GROMACS .gro file of C-alpha atoms in nm:
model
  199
    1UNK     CA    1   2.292   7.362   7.848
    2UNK     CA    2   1.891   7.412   7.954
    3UNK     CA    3   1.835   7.739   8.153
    4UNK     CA    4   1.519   7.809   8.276
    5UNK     CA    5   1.585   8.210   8.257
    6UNK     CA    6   1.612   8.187   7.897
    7UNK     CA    7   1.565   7.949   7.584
    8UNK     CA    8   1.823   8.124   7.349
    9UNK     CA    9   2.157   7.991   7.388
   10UNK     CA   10   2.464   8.207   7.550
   11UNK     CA   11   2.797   8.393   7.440
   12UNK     CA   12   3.051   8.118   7.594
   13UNK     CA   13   3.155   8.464   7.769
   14UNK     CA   14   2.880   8.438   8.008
   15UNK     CA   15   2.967   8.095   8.073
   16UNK     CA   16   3.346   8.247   8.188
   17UNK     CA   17   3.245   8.481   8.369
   18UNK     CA   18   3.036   8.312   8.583
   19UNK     CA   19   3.364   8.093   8.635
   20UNK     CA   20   3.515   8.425   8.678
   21UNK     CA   21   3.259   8.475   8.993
   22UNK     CA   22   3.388   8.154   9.154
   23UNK     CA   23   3.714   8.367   9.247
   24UNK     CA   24   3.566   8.598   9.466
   25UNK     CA   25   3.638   8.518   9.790
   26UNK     CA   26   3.204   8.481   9.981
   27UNK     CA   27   3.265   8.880  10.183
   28UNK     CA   28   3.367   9.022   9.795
   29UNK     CA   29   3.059   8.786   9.619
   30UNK     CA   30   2.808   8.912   9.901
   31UNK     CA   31   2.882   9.279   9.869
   32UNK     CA   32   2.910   9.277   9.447
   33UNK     CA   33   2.509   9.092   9.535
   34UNK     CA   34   2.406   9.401   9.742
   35UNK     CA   35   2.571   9.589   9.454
   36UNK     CA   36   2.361   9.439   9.208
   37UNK     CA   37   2.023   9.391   9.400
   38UNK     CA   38   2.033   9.826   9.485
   39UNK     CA   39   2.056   9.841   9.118
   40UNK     CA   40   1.822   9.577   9.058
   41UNK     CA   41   1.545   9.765   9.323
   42UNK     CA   42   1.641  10.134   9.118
   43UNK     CA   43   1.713  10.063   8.812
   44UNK     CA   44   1.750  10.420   8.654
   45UNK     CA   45   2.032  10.462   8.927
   46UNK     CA   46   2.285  10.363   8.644
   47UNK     CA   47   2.563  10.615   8.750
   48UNK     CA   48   2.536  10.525   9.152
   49UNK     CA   49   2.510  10.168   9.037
   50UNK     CA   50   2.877  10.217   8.757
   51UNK     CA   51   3.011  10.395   9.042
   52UNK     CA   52   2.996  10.172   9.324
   53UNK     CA   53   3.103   9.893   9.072
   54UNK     CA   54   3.409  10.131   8.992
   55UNK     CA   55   3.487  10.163   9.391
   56UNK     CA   56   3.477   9.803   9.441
   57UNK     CA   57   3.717   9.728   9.173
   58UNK     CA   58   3.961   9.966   9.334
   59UNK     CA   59   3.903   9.860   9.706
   60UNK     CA   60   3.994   9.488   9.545
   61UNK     CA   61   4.298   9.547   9.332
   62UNK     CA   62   4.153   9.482   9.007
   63UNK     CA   63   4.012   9.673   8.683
   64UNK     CA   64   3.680   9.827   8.654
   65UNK     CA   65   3.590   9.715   8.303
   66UNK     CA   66   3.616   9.371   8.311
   67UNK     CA   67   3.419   9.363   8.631
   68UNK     CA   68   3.094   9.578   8.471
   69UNK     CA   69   3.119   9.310   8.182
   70UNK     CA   70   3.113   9.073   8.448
   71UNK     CA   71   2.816   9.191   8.611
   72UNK     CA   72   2.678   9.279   8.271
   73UNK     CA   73   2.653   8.852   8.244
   74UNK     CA   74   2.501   8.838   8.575
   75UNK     CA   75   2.241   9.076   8.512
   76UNK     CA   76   2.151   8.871   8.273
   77UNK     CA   77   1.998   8.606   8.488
   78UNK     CA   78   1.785   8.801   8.724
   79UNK     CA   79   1.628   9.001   8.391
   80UNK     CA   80   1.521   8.681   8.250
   81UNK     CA   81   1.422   8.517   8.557
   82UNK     CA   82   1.168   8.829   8.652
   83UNK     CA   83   1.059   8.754   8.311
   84UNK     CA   84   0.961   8.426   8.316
   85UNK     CA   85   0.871   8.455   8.777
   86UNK     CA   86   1.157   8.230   8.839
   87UNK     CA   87   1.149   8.065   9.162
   88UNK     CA   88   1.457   8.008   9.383
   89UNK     CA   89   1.519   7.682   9.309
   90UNK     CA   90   1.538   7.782   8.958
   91UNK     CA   91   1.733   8.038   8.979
   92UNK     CA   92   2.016   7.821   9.202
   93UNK     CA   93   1.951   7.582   8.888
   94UNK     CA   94   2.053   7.836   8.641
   95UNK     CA   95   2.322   7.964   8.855
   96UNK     CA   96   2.516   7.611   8.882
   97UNK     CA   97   2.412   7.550   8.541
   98UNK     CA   98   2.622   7.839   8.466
   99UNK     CA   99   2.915   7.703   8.620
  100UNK     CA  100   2.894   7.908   8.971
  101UNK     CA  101   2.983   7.718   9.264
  102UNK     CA  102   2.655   7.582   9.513
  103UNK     CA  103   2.739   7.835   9.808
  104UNK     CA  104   2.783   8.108   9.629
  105UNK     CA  105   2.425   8.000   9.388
  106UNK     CA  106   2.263   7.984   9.745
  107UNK     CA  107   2.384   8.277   9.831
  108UNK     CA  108   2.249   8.480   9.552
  109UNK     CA  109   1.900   8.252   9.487
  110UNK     CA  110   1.835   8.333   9.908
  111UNK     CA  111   1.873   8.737   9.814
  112UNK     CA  112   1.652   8.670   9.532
  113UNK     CA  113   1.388   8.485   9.715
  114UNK     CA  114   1.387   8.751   9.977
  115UNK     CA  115   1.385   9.059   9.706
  116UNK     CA  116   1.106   8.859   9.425
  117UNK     CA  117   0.819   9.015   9.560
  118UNK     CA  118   0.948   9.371   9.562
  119UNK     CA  119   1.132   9.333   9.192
  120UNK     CA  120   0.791   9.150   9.053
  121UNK     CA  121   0.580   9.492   9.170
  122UNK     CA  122   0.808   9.668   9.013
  123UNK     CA  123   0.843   9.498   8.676
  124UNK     CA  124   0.466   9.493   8.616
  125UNK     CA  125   0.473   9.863   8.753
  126UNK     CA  126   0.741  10.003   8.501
  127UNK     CA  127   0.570   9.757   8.225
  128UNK     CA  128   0.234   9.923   8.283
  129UNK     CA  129   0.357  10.264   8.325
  130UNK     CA  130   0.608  10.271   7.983
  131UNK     CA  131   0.320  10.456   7.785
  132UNK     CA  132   0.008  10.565   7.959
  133UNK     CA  133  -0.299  10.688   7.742
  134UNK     CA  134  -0.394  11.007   7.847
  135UNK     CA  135  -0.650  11.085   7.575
  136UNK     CA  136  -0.853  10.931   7.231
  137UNK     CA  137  -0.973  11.054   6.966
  138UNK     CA  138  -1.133  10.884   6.680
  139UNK     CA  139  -1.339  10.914   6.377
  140UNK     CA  140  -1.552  10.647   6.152
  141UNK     CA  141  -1.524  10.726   5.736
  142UNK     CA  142  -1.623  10.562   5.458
  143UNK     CA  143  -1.441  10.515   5.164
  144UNK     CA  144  -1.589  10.703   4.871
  145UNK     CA  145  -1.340  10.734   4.575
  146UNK     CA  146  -1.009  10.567   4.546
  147UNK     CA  147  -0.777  10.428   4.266
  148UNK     CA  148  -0.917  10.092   4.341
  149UNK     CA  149  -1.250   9.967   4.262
  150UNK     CA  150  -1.271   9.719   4.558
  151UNK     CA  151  -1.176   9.976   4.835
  152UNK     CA  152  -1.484  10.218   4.772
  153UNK     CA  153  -1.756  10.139   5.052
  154UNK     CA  154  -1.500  10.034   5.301
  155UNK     CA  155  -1.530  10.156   5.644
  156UNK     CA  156  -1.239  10.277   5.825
  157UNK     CA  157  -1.113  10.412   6.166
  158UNK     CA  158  -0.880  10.747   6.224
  159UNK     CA  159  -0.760  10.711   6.595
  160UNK     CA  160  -0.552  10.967   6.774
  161UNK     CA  161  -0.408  10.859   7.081
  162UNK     CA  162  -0.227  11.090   7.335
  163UNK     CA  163   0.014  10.885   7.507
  164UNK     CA  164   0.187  11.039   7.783
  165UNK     CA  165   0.621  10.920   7.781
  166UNK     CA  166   0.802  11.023   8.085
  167UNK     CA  167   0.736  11.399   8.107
  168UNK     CA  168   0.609  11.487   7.790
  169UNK     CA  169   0.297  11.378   7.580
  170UNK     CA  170   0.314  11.249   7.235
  171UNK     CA  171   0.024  11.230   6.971
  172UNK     CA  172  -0.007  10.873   6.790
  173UNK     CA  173  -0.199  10.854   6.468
  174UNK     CA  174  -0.400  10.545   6.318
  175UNK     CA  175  -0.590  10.461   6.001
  176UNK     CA  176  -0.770  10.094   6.111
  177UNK     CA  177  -1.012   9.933   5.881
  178UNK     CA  178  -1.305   9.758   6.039
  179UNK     CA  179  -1.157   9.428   6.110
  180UNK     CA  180  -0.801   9.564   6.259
  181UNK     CA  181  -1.049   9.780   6.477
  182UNK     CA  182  -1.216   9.492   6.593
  183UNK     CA  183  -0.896   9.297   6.689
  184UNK     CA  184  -0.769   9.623   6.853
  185UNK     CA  185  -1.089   9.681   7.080
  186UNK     CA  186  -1.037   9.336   7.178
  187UNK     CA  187  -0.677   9.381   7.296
  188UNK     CA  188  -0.779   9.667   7.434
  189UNK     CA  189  -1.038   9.484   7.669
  190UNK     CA  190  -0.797   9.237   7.732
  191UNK     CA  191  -0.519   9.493   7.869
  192UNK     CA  192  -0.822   9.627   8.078
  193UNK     CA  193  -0.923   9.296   8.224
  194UNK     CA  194  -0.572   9.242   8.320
  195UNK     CA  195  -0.492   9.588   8.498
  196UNK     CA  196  -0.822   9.541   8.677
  197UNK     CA  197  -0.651   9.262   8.853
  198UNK     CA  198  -0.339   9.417   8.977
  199UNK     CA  199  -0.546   9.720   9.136
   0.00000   0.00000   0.00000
């Protein structure tokens, strides 16, 4: 089975319960979308998001645990596919590929088309945002008497980084020699490059 969301291959569980979806009837399959996309648009909103999957198992008669696992398959789709900037053809590709029947994969590869540019902002918002450097600090040394003949002379780097997480800052030490500073200046210009282009 080729899916474009991912290249590792799947628990046959996802498979079934994407047959599973097939047996809502389209009203129950729209509203568990909406479900999904509200979470999708907030996704720290894990209570509302448990909740409303909890009241939609009991407004349809059936049990709310096998219906997160359900949607726990689902999610998996639109993750990987924000990953990789799936387009809606691809997605509906994935989704039949899956075993989902066409009007329902329509269905759900429309909402997607019509949510991608909102979800894509806020992937590459969260992804930039996960640990923002507040502060540096660094120092140059030499080495001048170690255990090891071949290490004295060698030039080194102490960084301290203060890298704010959520509400709170944390303080991240490094010891680089020369070259690994080198190859992390460079990744560092590179991450600047390519935040200069999203602002």
């Amino acid at each position: 089975m080729q899916l474009h969301f991912t290249k590792d291959s799947l628990p046959d569980v996802v498979s079934a319960d994407f047959q599973n979806l097939n047996k809502f009837n389209d009203q129950q399959f729209h509203q568990l979308t909406e479900i999904l996309f509200l979470f999708l648009l907030e996704p720290k909103e894990t209570d509302r998001f448990m909740q409303q999957l909890s009241e939609f198992a009991g407004e349809n008669g059936m049990s709310a645990g096998p219906l997160r696992n359900l949607m726990k398959s689902v999610l998996l789709v639109p993750q990987g596919a924000l990953k990789k900037s799936l387009t809606v053809d691809q997605i509906k590709e994935d989704f039949q590929t899956l075993g989902l029947n066409e009007d329902k994969a329509s269905h759900f590869s429309a909402q997607w088309g019509s949510h991608y540019p909102v979800l894509s902002r806020l992937a590459v918002a969260q992804t930039l945002m996960v640990n923002q450097l507040v502060d540096m600090e660094w120092k140059f040394g030499v080495t001048v008497g170690t255990s090891e003949i071949q290490k004295v002379g060698n030039i080194f780097l102490q960084l301290k980084l203060v890298v704010r997480k959520g509400n709170s800052t944390d303080n991240v030490y490094m010891e680089l020699t020369l070259p690994q500073f080198y190859n992390f200046l460079h990744e560092m210009e590179r991450a600047k490059a390519s935040m200069e282009c999203f602002s």
